[in-house]
């Protein structure tokens, strides 16, 4: 029996962990202890996911949310170390690129506990992004790097990571898309709740700090989203960070053409993604989910870590927001999914991860 401590704290990690936790439950040789750092502390952005995903309630809830990067990461490091000293796991499993990821990896490496990093090797090559620093440092101290793509493998090779540490398994988010896509179709009521028709609306998510923390950039984005919303139904689940940023710049949501809705749970989000005619986002995860559900995507960022989507025409980076209306028209006028591709594995990534850890 091997013992894994899983560190999660932010919405995308809940979804990724759900797929692996399901694979753990099917494997008698593995015991998992879940640590929730509390990085996403809004109940609608955190607790609801455990219920929807069918993930066991966390064994530890550290309650660390808010504060600057240094304060948050430092507090997590202290608390996670206490848990690891008590649990003495064979592996610490971390996901993605958040402060929770880095804190879990640092706590483990200092205690000489092997680290497995799910979604390793991604690079945006923009070191101004805190996520990029978290990815690089976590990869550097990890013992096993589970990569989702061949591009990620190449990135690690170029950085001098030992080849025997790299294991390409595909993307656990593809596992999730397949599993929860079926559940969403049968359980979600979000379309009727908001009066939306299938393939008759554009879904938009904006939350990244590079967009929300720059007032001029945020104004530019929403001025152009307003123009899109005069031609199409534009639905935007409003992230708490974005809500606060819009209030600071004096954006009048009541007078907006954009259809703002409250943050939704993952099942409802999957339904919105599947049934939209186009997705506009600045999220890394949503870019992939658009591809998984065969929906075109426009990404409001200067770069993306999911370069395969851009290279294959499934995703378009929008750096000049004044071109957004034209790019929307272009995207709606073509079908990027005539040829089926499998850029992120076969939907069995979680099983490969658990089997690998059990055999080590």
Tab-separated table of C-alpha atoms in Angstrom:
chain	number	residue	atom	x	y	z
A	1	UNK	CA	0.000	0.000	0.000
A	2	UNK	CA	1.398	3.383	-0.976
A	3	UNK	CA	0.250	6.610	0.629
A	4	UNK	CA	-0.282	9.819	-1.362
A	5	UNK	CA	-0.902	13.289	0.020
A	6	UNK	CA	-2.681	15.419	-2.577
A	7	UNK	CA	-2.364	19.209	-2.312
A	8	UNK	CA	-5.120	21.284	-3.915
A	9	UNK	CA	-6.453	24.769	-3.358
A	10	UNK	CA	-7.886	26.341	-6.517
A	11	UNK	CA	-10.775	25.546	-8.820
A	12	UNK	CA	-8.830	23.904	-11.689
A	13	UNK	CA	-7.053	21.646	-9.204
A	14	UNK	CA	-10.339	20.361	-7.814
A	15	UNK	CA	-11.292	19.187	-11.282
A	16	UNK	CA	-7.919	17.582	-12.023
A	17	UNK	CA	-7.803	15.900	-8.622
A	18	UNK	CA	-11.299	14.472	-9.111
A	19	UNK	CA	-10.117	12.312	-12.005
A	20	UNK	CA	-7.117	10.971	-10.090
A	21	UNK	CA	-9.126	10.445	-6.893
A	22	UNK	CA	-11.566	8.308	-8.873
A	23	UNK	CA	-8.671	6.224	-10.188
A	24	UNK	CA	-7.290	5.908	-6.642
A	25	UNK	CA	-10.670	4.650	-5.416
A	26	UNK	CA	-10.507	1.888	-8.019
A	27	UNK	CA	-6.994	0.842	-6.955
A	28	UNK	CA	-6.679	-1.167	-3.737
A	29	UNK	CA	-2.961	-0.492	-3.495
A	30	UNK	CA	-3.197	3.272	-2.983
A	31	UNK	CA	-4.435	5.447	-0.101
A	32	UNK	CA	-4.996	9.169	-0.665
A	33	UNK	CA	-5.079	11.981	1.887
A	34	UNK	CA	-6.431	15.272	0.515
A	35	UNK	CA	-5.192	18.639	1.750
A	36	UNK	CA	-7.205	21.710	0.730
A	37	UNK	CA	-5.147	24.853	1.298
A	38	UNK	CA	-8.165	27.141	1.035
A	39	UNK	CA	-6.613	29.263	-1.722
A	40	UNK	CA	-10.095	29.704	-3.209
A	41	UNK	CA	-12.037	30.567	-0.083
A	42	UNK	CA	-15.371	31.634	-1.620
A	43	UNK	CA	-17.838	28.790	-0.940
A	44	UNK	CA	-19.254	29.055	-4.456
A	45	UNK	CA	-15.737	28.718	-5.860
A	46	UNK	CA	-14.596	25.901	-3.609
A	47	UNK	CA	-16.853	23.728	-1.447
A	48	UNK	CA	-19.409	23.210	-4.193
A	49	UNK	CA	-16.793	21.543	-6.362
A	50	UNK	CA	-16.156	18.776	-3.858
A	51	UNK	CA	-19.862	17.960	-3.899
A	52	UNK	CA	-20.197	18.076	-7.686
A	53	UNK	CA	-16.966	16.269	-8.460
A	54	UNK	CA	-17.635	13.419	-6.076
A	55	UNK	CA	-14.263	14.037	-4.418
A	56	UNK	CA	-14.033	12.924	-0.797
A	57	UNK	CA	-14.130	15.820	1.646
A	58	UNK	CA	-10.591	17.010	2.373
A	59	UNK	CA	-8.863	15.363	5.281
A	60	UNK	CA	-7.289	18.746	6.031
A	61	UNK	CA	-8.615	22.221	5.299
A	62	UNK	CA	-5.904	24.781	5.976
A	63	UNK	CA	-8.113	27.844	5.461
A	64	UNK	CA	-5.399	29.985	3.849
A	65	UNK	CA	-6.951	32.420	1.387
A	66	UNK	CA	-6.189	35.989	0.375
A	67	UNK	CA	-3.062	38.013	1.005
A	68	UNK	CA	-0.104	38.614	-1.290
A	69	UNK	CA	1.857	35.855	-2.977
A	70	UNK	CA	4.595	35.783	-0.334
A	71	UNK	CA	2.241	35.757	2.623
A	72	UNK	CA	-0.073	33.169	1.116
A	73	UNK	CA	2.693	30.822	-0.048
A	74	UNK	CA	4.578	31.138	3.238
A	75	UNK	CA	1.549	30.326	5.363
A	76	UNK	CA	0.761	27.344	3.157
A	77	UNK	CA	4.343	26.101	3.431
A	78	UNK	CA	4.167	26.142	7.234
A	79	UNK	CA	0.821	24.342	7.413
A	80	UNK	CA	1.560	21.770	4.706
A	81	UNK	CA	4.843	20.870	6.390
A	82	UNK	CA	2.940	20.116	9.604
A	83	UNK	CA	0.596	17.791	7.695
A	84	UNK	CA	3.444	15.972	5.939
A	85	UNK	CA	5.338	15.433	9.181
A	86	UNK	CA	2.224	13.832	10.618
A	87	UNK	CA	1.135	11.774	7.588
A	88	UNK	CA	4.583	10.632	6.319
A	89	UNK	CA	3.404	9.891	2.755
A	90	UNK	CA	5.274	8.013	0.045
A	91	UNK	CA	4.369	10.721	-2.489
A	92	UNK	CA	3.153	14.297	-2.497
A	93	UNK	CA	0.965	14.972	-5.529
A	94	UNK	CA	0.635	18.566	-6.758
A	95	UNK	CA	-1.273	19.997	-9.709
A	96	UNK	CA	-0.780	22.863	-12.104
A	97	UNK	CA	0.764	26.210	-11.288
A	98	UNK	CA	-0.794	27.906	-8.255
A	99	UNK	CA	0.701	29.049	-4.961
A	100	UNK	CA	-0.708	25.842	-3.467
A	101	UNK	CA	1.317	23.850	-6.026
A	102	UNK	CA	4.572	25.581	-5.155
A	103	UNK	CA	3.996	25.471	-1.403
A	104	UNK	CA	3.253	21.741	-1.524
A	105	UNK	CA	6.368	21.058	-3.587
A	106	UNK	CA	8.646	23.146	-1.350
A	107	UNK	CA	7.322	21.557	1.826
A	108	UNK	CA	7.845	18.079	0.404
A	109	UNK	CA	11.341	18.585	-1.029
A	110	UNK	CA	12.637	20.019	2.249
A	111	UNK	CA	11.352	16.888	4.027
A	112	UNK	CA	12.845	14.606	1.324
A	113	UNK	CA	9.414	13.306	0.299
A	114	UNK	CA	9.100	12.435	-3.420
A	115	UNK	CA	6.992	14.860	-5.448
A	116	UNK	CA	4.815	14.091	-8.462
A	117	UNK	CA	3.725	17.088	-10.531
A	118	UNK	CA	0.635	16.680	-12.677
A	119	UNK	CA	0.585	19.026	-15.691
A	120	UNK	CA	4.340	19.488	-15.702
A	121	UNK	CA	6.376	21.129	-18.435
A	122	UNK	CA	4.003	23.901	-19.450
A	123	UNK	CA	5.617	27.212	-20.313
A	124	UNK	CA	4.230	30.579	-21.370
A	125	UNK	CA	7.785	32.034	-21.345
A	126	UNK	CA	6.480	35.092	-19.520
A	127	UNK	CA	8.229	35.272	-16.166
A	128	UNK	CA	6.129	38.243	-15.096
A	129	UNK	CA	3.310	35.769	-14.522
A	130	UNK	CA	3.406	34.230	-11.024
A	131	UNK	CA	2.054	31.003	-12.518
A	132	UNK	CA	5.125	30.682	-14.725
A	133	UNK	CA	7.463	30.943	-11.735
A	134	UNK	CA	5.363	28.381	-9.837
A	135	UNK	CA	5.568	25.947	-12.772
A	136	UNK	CA	9.307	26.267	-13.247
A	137	UNK	CA	10.217	25.895	-9.579
A	138	UNK	CA	7.809	23.002	-9.033
A	139	UNK	CA	9.150	21.128	-12.047
A	140	UNK	CA	12.716	21.677	-10.878
A	141	UNK	CA	12.184	19.997	-7.489
A	142	UNK	CA	9.777	17.252	-8.593
A	143	UNK	CA	10.806	13.610	-8.834
A	144	UNK	CA	8.196	12.609	-11.404
A	145	UNK	CA	6.872	15.057	-13.973
A	146	UNK	CA	3.575	13.952	-15.532
A	147	UNK	CA	3.339	15.885	-18.795
A	148	UNK	CA	0.165	16.385	-20.840
A	149	UNK	CA	1.781	16.927	-24.256
A	150	UNK	CA	4.885	16.352	-26.331
A	151	UNK	CA	5.531	20.110	-26.226
A	152	UNK	CA	5.742	19.914	-22.443
A	153	UNK	CA	8.250	17.069	-22.725
A	154	UNK	CA	10.395	19.162	-25.086
A	155	UNK	CA	10.304	22.125	-22.699
A	156	UNK	CA	11.629	19.974	-19.866
A	157	UNK	CA	14.300	18.423	-22.082
A	158	UNK	CA	15.505	21.886	-23.067
A	159	UNK	CA	15.747	22.834	-19.379
A	160	UNK	CA	17.961	19.852	-18.651
A	161	UNK	CA	15.456	17.813	-16.642
A	162	UNK	CA	16.530	14.176	-16.453
A	163	UNK	CA	14.586	12.148	-19.013
A	164	UNK	CA	13.859	9.358	-16.548
A	165	UNK	CA	11.836	11.828	-14.456
A	166	UNK	CA	9.500	12.707	-17.341
A	167	UNK	CA	6.367	10.664	-17.986
A	168	UNK	CA	3.919	11.736	-20.707
A	169	UNK	CA	0.433	10.624	-19.659
A	170	UNK	CA	-1.874	13.051	-21.480
A	171	UNK	CA	-4.142	15.546	-19.786
A	172	UNK	CA	-6.351	14.670	-16.819
A	173	UNK	CA	-8.631	17.507	-17.917
A	174	UNK	CA	-9.561	15.410	-20.953
A	175	UNK	CA	-10.565	12.626	-18.563
A	176	UNK	CA	-12.750	15.142	-16.742
A	177	UNK	CA	-14.301	16.523	-19.922
A	178	UNK	CA	-15.402	13.063	-21.036
A	179	UNK	CA	-16.760	12.051	-17.628
A	180	UNK	CA	-18.477	15.271	-16.586
A	181	UNK	CA	-19.702	16.151	-20.064
A	182	UNK	CA	-22.171	13.273	-19.884
A	183	UNK	CA	-23.238	14.239	-16.365
A	184	UNK	CA	-23.779	17.858	-17.417
A	185	UNK	CA	-26.105	16.851	-20.239
A	186	UNK	CA	-28.357	14.947	-17.857
A	187	UNK	CA	-28.166	17.118	-14.715
A	188	UNK	CA	-27.433	20.743	-15.569
A	189	UNK	CA	-30.327	23.215	-15.706
A	190	UNK	CA	-28.147	26.263	-16.344
A	191	UNK	CA	-29.428	26.923	-19.870
A	192	UNK	CA	-33.060	27.103	-18.831
A	193	UNK	CA	-32.126	28.999	-15.656
A	194	UNK	CA	-30.716	31.865	-17.711
A	195	UNK	CA	-32.942	31.544	-20.774
A	196	UNK	CA	-30.160	30.413	-23.098
A	197	UNK	CA	-30.590	28.501	-26.333
A	198	UNK	CA	-28.224	25.786	-27.536
A	199	UNK	CA	-25.411	27.118	-29.772
A	200	UNK	CA	-26.937	30.602	-29.685
A	201	UNK	CA	-24.637	32.373	-27.224
A	202	UNK	CA	-20.977	33.187	-26.660
A	203	UNK	CA	-19.457	32.204	-23.320
A	204	UNK	CA	-16.854	34.536	-21.810
A	205	UNK	CA	-14.610	34.217	-18.744
A	206	UNK	CA	-12.197	36.926	-17.586
A	207	UNK	CA	-10.244	36.590	-14.356
A	208	UNK	CA	-6.461	36.555	-14.869
A	209	UNK	CA	-4.486	39.103	-12.891
A	210	UNK	CA	-2.703	40.363	-16.009
A	211	UNK	CA	-6.101	41.556	-17.276
A	212	UNK	CA	-7.956	42.453	-14.081
A	213	UNK	CA	-5.095	44.247	-12.319
A	214	UNK	CA	-4.409	46.606	-15.227
A	215	UNK	CA	-7.259	49.194	-15.287
A	216	UNK	CA	-6.591	50.399	-18.840
A	217	UNK	CA	-6.308	46.874	-20.177
A	218	UNK	CA	-9.506	45.868	-18.375
A	219	UNK	CA	-11.375	48.868	-19.796
A	220	UNK	CA	-10.136	47.977	-23.270
A	221	UNK	CA	-11.291	44.376	-22.899
A	222	UNK	CA	-14.772	45.248	-21.666
A	223	UNK	CA	-15.299	48.062	-24.170
A	224	UNK	CA	-14.732	45.515	-26.924
A	225	UNK	CA	-16.784	42.817	-25.211
A	226	UNK	CA	-19.622	45.360	-25.167
A	227	UNK	CA	-19.343	45.656	-28.938
A	228	UNK	CA	-19.508	41.873	-29.297
A	229	UNK	CA	-22.542	41.826	-27.000
A	230	UNK	CA	-24.437	44.193	-29.317
A	231	UNK	CA	-24.349	41.472	-31.995
A	232	UNK	CA	-24.439	38.259	-29.951
A	233	UNK	CA	-25.724	37.048	-26.600
A	234	UNK	CA	-22.583	37.192	-24.454
A	235	UNK	CA	-22.740	35.296	-21.160
A	236	UNK	CA	-20.092	36.024	-18.511
A	237	UNK	CA	-19.956	34.199	-15.147
A	238	UNK	CA	-18.450	36.927	-12.987
A	239	UNK	CA	-15.347	35.926	-11.023
A	240	UNK	CA	-15.018	37.747	-7.665
A	241	UNK	CA	-11.677	39.273	-8.704
A	242	UNK	CA	-13.164	40.617	-11.926
A	243	UNK	CA	-16.229	41.948	-10.143
A	244	UNK	CA	-14.048	43.969	-7.773
A	245	UNK	CA	-11.838	45.224	-10.599
A	246	UNK	CA	-14.839	46.383	-12.636
A	247	UNK	CA	-16.200	48.247	-9.641
A	248	UNK	CA	-12.864	50.041	-9.241
A	249	UNK	CA	-12.918	51.330	-12.822
A	250	UNK	CA	-16.561	52.383	-12.511
A	251	UNK	CA	-17.959	49.893	-15.011
A	252	UNK	CA	-21.774	49.997	-14.972
A	253	UNK	CA	-22.914	46.391	-15.158
A	254	UNK	CA	-26.579	47.406	-14.992
A	255	UNK	CA	-26.257	49.349	-18.257
A	256	UNK	CA	-24.163	46.671	-19.969
A	257	UNK	CA	-25.192	44.533	-22.952
A	258	UNK	CA	-23.212	41.659	-21.420
A	259	UNK	CA	-25.277	39.029	-19.617
A	260	UNK	CA	-23.454	38.779	-16.289
A	261	UNK	CA	-24.266	35.747	-14.152
A	262	UNK	CA	-22.974	34.514	-10.803
A	263	UNK	CA	-20.028	32.065	-10.739
A	264	UNK	CA	-21.294	28.599	-11.620
A	265	UNK	CA	-20.309	25.143	-10.454
A	266	UNK	CA	-18.236	22.915	-12.685
A	267	UNK	CA	-21.130	20.853	-14.055
A	268	UNK	CA	-22.969	23.990	-15.146
A	269	UNK	CA	-19.745	25.417	-16.577
A	270	UNK	CA	-19.255	22.289	-18.674
A	271	UNK	CA	-22.804	22.658	-19.992
A	272	UNK	CA	-22.227	26.317	-20.880
A	273	UNK	CA	-18.990	25.397	-22.667
A	274	UNK	CA	-20.508	22.499	-24.591
A	275	UNK	CA	-23.540	24.451	-25.768
A	276	UNK	CA	-21.912	27.797	-26.589
A	277	UNK	CA	-21.158	28.721	-30.187
A	278	UNK	CA	-17.833	30.322	-29.251
A	279	UNK	CA	-15.739	30.885	-26.129
A	280	UNK	CA	-13.792	34.041	-25.242
A	281	UNK	CA	-11.488	33.581	-22.261
A	282	UNK	CA	-8.221	34.364	-20.524
A	283	UNK	CA	-8.231	31.051	-18.644
A	284	UNK	CA	-5.753	28.292	-19.347
A	285	UNK	CA	-8.175	25.527	-18.456
A	286	UNK	CA	-11.096	26.910	-20.446
A	287	UNK	CA	-8.935	27.037	-23.586
A	288	UNK	CA	-8.516	23.277	-23.388
A	289	UNK	CA	-12.117	22.609	-22.407
A	290	UNK	CA	-13.243	24.505	-25.505
A	291	UNK	CA	-11.126	22.106	-27.583
A	292	UNK	CA	-12.384	19.047	-25.702
A	293	UNK	CA	-15.994	20.098	-26.389
A	294	UNK	CA	-15.227	21.107	-30.007
A	295	UNK	CA	-15.986	24.805	-29.565
A	296	UNK	CA	-13.864	27.576	-31.092
A	297	UNK	CA	-11.872	29.737	-28.687
A	298	UNK	CA	-10.459	33.267	-28.623
A	299	UNK	CA	-7.961	33.930	-25.822
A	300	UNK	CA	-7.406	37.459	-24.520
A	301	UNK	CA	-3.739	37.073	-23.612
A	302	UNK	CA	-0.359	37.803	-25.129
A	303	UNK	CA	0.730	34.181	-24.867
A	304	UNK	CA	-0.564	30.755	-23.890
A	305	UNK	CA	1.006	27.685	-22.345
A	306	UNK	CA	-1.257	25.544	-24.597
A	307	UNK	CA	0.610	26.276	-27.812
A	308	UNK	CA	-0.747	23.177	-29.589
A	309	UNK	CA	-4.205	24.721	-29.703
A	310	UNK	CA	-2.919	27.829	-31.458
A	311	UNK	CA	-0.632	25.899	-33.810
A	312	UNK	CA	-3.531	23.689	-34.914
A	313	UNK	CA	-6.021	26.540	-35.319
A	314	UNK	CA	-8.355	25.662	-32.451
A	315	UNK	CA	-7.457	28.762	-30.451
A	316	UNK	CA	-6.583	32.318	-31.495
A	317	UNK	CA	-4.617	34.669	-29.263
A	318	UNK	CA	-6.095	38.182	-29.263
A	319	UNK	CA	-3.418	40.712	-28.336
A	320	UNK	CA	-5.134	43.718	-29.920
A	321	UNK	CA	-8.552	43.839	-28.281
A	322	UNK	CA	-9.839	46.277	-30.916
A	323	UNK	CA	-9.774	43.348	-33.345
A	324	UNK	CA	-12.064	41.257	-31.138
A	325	UNK	CA	-15.303	41.903	-33.055
A	326	UNK	CA	-13.692	40.924	-36.364
A	327	UNK	CA	-12.061	37.862	-34.812
A	328	UNK	CA	-15.420	36.749	-33.433
A	329	UNK	CA	-16.968	36.986	-36.907
A	330	UNK	CA	-14.042	35.043	-38.386
A	331	UNK	CA	-14.202	32.306	-35.749
A	332	UNK	CA	-17.943	31.862	-36.163
A	333	UNK	CA	-17.505	31.545	-39.916
A	334	UNK	CA	-15.298	28.467	-39.892
A	335	UNK	CA	-15.288	24.934	-38.545
A	336	UNK	CA	-11.978	24.071	-36.912
A	337	UNK	CA	-13.129	20.576	-35.929
A	338	UNK	CA	-13.719	18.887	-39.273
A	339	UNK	CA	-10.705	16.662	-38.591
A	340	UNK	CA	-10.630	14.879	-35.227
A	341	UNK	CA	-7.365	15.104	-33.301
A	342	UNK	CA	-6.128	13.858	-29.928
A	343	UNK	CA	-3.640	16.440	-28.697
A	344	UNK	CA	-3.982	15.524	-25.025
A	345	UNK	CA	-4.087	11.752	-24.790
A	346	UNK	CA	-6.903	9.235	-24.828
A	347	UNK	CA	-8.838	10.110	-21.683
A	348	UNK	CA	-7.056	7.600	-19.440
A	349	UNK	CA	-4.436	9.916	-17.927
A	350	UNK	CA	-5.558	9.525	-14.307
A	351	UNK	CA	-5.285	5.731	-14.463
A	352	UNK	CA	-1.794	5.997	-15.963
A	353	UNK	CA	-0.723	8.330	-13.153
A	354	UNK	CA	-1.999	6.092	-10.357
A	355	UNK	CA	-0.582	2.936	-11.945
A	356	UNK	CA	2.806	4.613	-12.333
A	357	UNK	CA	2.980	5.806	-8.730
A	358	UNK	CA	1.953	2.425	-7.422
A	359	UNK	CA	4.715	0.695	-9.340
A	360	UNK	CA	7.501	3.077	-8.225
